[in-house]
mmCIF file of C-alpha atoms in Angstrom:
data_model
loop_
_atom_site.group_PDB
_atom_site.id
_atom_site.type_symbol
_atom_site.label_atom_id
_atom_site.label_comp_id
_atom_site.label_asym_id
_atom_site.label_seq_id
_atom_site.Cartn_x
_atom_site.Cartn_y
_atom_site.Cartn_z
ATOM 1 C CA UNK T 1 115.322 129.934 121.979
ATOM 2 C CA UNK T 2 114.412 126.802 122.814
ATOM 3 C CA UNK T 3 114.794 125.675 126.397
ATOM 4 C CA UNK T 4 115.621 121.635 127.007
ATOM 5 C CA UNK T 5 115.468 119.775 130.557
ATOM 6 C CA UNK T 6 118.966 119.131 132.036
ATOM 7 C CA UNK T 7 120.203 115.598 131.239
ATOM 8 C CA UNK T 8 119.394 113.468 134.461
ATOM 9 C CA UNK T 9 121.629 110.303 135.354
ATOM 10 C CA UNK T 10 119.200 107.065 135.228
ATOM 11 C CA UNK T 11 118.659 106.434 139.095
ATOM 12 C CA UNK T 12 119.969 109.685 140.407
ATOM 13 C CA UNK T 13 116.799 110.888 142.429
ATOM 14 C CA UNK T 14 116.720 107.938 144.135
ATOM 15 C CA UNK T 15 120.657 108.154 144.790
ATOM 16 C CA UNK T 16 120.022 111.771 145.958
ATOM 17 C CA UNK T 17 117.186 111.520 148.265
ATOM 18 C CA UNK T 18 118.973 107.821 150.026
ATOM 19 C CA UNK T 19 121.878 110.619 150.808
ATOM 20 C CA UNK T 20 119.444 113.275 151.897
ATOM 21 C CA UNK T 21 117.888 110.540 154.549
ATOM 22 C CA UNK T 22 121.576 109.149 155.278
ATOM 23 C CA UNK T 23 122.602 113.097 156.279
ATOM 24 C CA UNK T 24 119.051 113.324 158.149
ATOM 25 C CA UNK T 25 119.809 110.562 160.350
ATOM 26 C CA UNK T 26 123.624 111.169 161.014
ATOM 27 C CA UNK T 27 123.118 114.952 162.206
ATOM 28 C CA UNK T 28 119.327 113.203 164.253
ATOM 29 C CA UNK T 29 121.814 110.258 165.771
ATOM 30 C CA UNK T 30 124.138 112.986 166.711
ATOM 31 C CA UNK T 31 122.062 115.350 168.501
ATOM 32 C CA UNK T 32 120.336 112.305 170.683
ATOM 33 C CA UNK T 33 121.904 110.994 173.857
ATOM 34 C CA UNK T 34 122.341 106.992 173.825
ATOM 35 C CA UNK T 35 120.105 105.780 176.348
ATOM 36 C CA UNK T 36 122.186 104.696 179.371
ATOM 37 C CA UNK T 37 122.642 101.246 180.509
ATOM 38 C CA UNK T 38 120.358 99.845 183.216
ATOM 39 C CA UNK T 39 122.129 98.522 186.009
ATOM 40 C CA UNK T 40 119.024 98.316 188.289
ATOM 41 C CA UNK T 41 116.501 95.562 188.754
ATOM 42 C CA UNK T 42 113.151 96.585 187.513
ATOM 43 C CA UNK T 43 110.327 95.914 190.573
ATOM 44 C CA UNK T 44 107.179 93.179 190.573
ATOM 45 C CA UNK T 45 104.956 96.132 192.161
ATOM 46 C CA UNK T 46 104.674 99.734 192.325
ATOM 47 C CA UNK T 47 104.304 100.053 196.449
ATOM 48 C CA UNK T 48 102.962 96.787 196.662
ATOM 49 C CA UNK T 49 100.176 96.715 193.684
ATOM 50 C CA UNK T 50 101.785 93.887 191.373
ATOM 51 C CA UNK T 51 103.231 94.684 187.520
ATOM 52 C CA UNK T 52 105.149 92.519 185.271
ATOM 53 C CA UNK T 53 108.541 94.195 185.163
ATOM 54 C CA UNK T 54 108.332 93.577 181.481
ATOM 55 C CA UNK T 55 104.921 95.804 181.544
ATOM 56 C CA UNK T 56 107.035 98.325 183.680
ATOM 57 C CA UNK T 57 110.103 98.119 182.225
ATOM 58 C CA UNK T 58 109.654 99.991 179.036
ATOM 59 C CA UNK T 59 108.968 103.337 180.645
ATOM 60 C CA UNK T 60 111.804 103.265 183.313
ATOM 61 C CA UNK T 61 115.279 105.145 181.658
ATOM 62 C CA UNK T 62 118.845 103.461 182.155
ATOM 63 C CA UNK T 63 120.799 104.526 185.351
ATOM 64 C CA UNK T 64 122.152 102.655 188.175
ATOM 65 C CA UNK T 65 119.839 102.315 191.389
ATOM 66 C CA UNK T 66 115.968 102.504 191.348
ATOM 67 C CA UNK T 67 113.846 103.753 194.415
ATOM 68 C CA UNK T 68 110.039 104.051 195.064
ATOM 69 C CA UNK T 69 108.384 106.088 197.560
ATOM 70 C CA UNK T 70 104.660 105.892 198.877
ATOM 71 C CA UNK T 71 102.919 109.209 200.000
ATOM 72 C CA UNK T 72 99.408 110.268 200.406
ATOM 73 C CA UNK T 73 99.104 114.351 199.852
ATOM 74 C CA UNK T 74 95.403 114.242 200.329
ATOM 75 C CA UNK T 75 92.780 111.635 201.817
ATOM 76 C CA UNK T 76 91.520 108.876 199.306
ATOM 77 C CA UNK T 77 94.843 109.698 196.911
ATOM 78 C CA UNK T 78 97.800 107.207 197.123
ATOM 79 C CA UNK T 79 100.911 107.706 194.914
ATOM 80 C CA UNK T 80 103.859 105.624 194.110
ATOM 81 C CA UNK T 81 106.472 107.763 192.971
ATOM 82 C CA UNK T 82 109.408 105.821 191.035
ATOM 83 C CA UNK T 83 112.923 107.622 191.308
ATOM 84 C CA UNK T 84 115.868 106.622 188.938
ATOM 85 C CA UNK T 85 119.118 107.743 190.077
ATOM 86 C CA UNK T 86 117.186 110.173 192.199
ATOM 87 C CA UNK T 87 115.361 111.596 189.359
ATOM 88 C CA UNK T 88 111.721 110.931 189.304
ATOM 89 C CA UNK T 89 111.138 108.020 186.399
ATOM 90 C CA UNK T 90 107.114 107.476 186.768
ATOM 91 C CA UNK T 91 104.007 107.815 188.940
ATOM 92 C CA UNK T 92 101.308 105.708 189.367
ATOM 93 C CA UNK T 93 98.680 106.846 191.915
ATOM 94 C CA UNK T 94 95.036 105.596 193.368
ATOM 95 C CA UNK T 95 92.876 108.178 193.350
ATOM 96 C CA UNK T 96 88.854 108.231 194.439
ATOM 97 C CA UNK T 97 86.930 110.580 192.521
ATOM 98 C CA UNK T 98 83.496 111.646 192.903
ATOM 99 C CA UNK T 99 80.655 109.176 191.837
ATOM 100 C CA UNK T 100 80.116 108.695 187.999
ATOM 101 C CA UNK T 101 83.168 111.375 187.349
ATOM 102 C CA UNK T 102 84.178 111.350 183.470
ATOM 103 C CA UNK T 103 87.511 109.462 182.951
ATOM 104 C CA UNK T 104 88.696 113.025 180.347
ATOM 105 C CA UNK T 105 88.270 114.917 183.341
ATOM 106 C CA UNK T 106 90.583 112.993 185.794
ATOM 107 C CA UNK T 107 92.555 112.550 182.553
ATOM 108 C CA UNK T 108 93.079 116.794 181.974
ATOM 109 C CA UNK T 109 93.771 116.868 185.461
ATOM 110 C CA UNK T 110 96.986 114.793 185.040
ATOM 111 C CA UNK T 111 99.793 116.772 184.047
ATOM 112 C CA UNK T 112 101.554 113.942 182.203
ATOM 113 C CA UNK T 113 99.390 112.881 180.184
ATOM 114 C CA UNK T 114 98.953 114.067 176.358
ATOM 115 C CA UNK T 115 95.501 114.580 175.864
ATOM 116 C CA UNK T 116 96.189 115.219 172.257
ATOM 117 C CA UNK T 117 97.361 111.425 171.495
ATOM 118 C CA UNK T 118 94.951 109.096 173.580
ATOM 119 C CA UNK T 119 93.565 106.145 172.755
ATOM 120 C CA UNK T 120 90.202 105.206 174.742
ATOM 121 C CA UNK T 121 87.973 102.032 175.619
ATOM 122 C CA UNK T 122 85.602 103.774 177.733
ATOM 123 C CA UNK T 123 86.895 102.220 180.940
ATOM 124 C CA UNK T 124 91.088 102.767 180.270
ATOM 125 C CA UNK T 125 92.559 106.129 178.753
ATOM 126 C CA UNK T 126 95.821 106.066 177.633
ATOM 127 C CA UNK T 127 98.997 107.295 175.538
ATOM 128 C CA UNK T 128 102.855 106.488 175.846
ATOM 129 C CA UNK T 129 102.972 109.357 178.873
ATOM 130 C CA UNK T 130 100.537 107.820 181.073
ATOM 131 C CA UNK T 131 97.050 106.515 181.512
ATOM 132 C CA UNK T 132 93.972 106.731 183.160
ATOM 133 C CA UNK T 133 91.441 103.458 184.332
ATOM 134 C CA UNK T 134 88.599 103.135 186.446
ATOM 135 C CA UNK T 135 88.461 100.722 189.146
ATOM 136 C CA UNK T 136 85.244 99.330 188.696
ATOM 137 C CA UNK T 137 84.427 97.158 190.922
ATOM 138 C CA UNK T 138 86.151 99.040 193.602
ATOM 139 C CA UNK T 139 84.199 99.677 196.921
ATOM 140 C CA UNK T 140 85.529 101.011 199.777
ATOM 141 C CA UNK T 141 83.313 102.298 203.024
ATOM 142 C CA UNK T 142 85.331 104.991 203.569
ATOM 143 C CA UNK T 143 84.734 106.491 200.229
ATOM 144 C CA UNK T 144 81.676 106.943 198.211
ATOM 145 C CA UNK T 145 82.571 108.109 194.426
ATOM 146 C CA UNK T 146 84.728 105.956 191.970
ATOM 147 C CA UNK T 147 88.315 104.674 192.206
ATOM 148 C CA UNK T 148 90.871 105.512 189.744
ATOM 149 C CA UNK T 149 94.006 104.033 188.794
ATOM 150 C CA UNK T 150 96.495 107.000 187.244
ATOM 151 C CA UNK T 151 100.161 106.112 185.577
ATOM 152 C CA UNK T 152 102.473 109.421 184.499
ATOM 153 C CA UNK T 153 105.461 108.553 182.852
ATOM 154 C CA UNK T 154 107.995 111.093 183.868
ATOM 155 C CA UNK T 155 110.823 110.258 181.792
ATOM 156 C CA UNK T 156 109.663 111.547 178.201
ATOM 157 C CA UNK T 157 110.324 109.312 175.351
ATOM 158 C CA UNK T 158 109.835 105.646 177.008
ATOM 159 C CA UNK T 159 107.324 103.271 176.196
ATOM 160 C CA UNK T 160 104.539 103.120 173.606
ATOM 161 C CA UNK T 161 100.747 103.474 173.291
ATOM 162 C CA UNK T 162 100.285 99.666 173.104
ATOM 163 C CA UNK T 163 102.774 99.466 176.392
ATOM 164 C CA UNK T 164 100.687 102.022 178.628
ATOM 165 C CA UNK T 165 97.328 100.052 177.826
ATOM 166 C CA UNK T 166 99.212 96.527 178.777
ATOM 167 C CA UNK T 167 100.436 98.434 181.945
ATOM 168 C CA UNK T 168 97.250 100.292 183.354
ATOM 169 C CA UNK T 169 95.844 96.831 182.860
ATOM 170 C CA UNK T 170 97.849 94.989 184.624
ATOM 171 C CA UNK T 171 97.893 97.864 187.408
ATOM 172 C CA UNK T 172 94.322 98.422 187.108
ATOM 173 C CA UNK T 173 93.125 94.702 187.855
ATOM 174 C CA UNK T 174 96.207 94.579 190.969
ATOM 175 C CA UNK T 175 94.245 97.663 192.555
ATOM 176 C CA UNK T 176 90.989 96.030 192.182
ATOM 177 C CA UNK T 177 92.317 93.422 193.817
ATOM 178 C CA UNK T 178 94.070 94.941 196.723
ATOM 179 C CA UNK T 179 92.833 96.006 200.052
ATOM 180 C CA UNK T 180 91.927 99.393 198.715
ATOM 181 C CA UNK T 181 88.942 97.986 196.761
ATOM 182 C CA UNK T 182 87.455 96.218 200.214
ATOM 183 C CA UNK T 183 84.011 95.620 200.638
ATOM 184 C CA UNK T 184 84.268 96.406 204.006
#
């Protein structure tokens, strides 16, 4: 017996897989939260080392009040710790490192950032979680090894890969800049 292909509908496949997407994104728009509203004004600096709020603003979530908070855990580390309706939002930190230490190593030793997914340009590493740069020139008397600027993004999801680089950038050549880089 001879065995003949089922009689398809000119256009059909295409019909079929637009309603297979359409049901894909209906059942992935209605497991997703909508991102809340931002009712907060986004800062000019991250504990007084200047950012464009449109370089920061991509990785902050919605929510009504934004804080920051300065601490230093351990001598020659500085962090700037973001909070979003209490929650922590982002971290950016100044950290000296021993002389000539490998930007992948400070990198692995940041928890937020995905060491899968970086880009690189030698002196920046970076991927929508965070980034790592080093200060160079940065020379401070009390410190002989190598500054680094360090951004974690702790909200997941924000930002992109081409957002981080503009932001460790901008946050990289404010540090530079600041008192921290002193030539004594």
């Amino acid at each position: 017996m001879k065995k003949y292909p089922a009689p398809r509908m000119a256009g059909s496949g295409r019909a079929c897989a637009a309603l297979a997407i359409a049901a894909l994104a209906a059942l992935t728009g209605c497991s997703e939260e909508p991102q809340q509203a931002r009712k907060y004004s986004v800062p000019a600096s991250l504990c007084g080392i200047a950012v464009q709020p449109t370089s920061l603003a991509p990785f902050l979530p919605g929510g009504s009040s934004l804080s920051t908070a300065e601490a230093s855990p351990v001598k020659g580390t500085k962090r700037c710790e973001v909070r979003v309706d209490g929650k922590p939002a982002l971290t950016a930190s100044q950290d000296w490192r021993e002389k000539n230490a490998r930007i992948t190593a400070v990198a692995l030793d940041t928890k937020h950032i995905d060491m899968a997914e970086y880009e690189t340009t030698g002196s920046y590493l970076y991927e929508a979680g965070g980034a790592v740069a080093r200060v160079d020139p940065c020379r401070n008397p009390s410190f002989t090894g190598d500054m680094f600027a360090i951004i974690e993004v702790r909200s997941p999801g924000l930002g992109s890969t081409a957002a981080m680089k503009q932001l460790i950038t901008e946050y990289t050549d404010s540090v530079r800049q600041s008192e921290a880089c002193s030539s004594g």
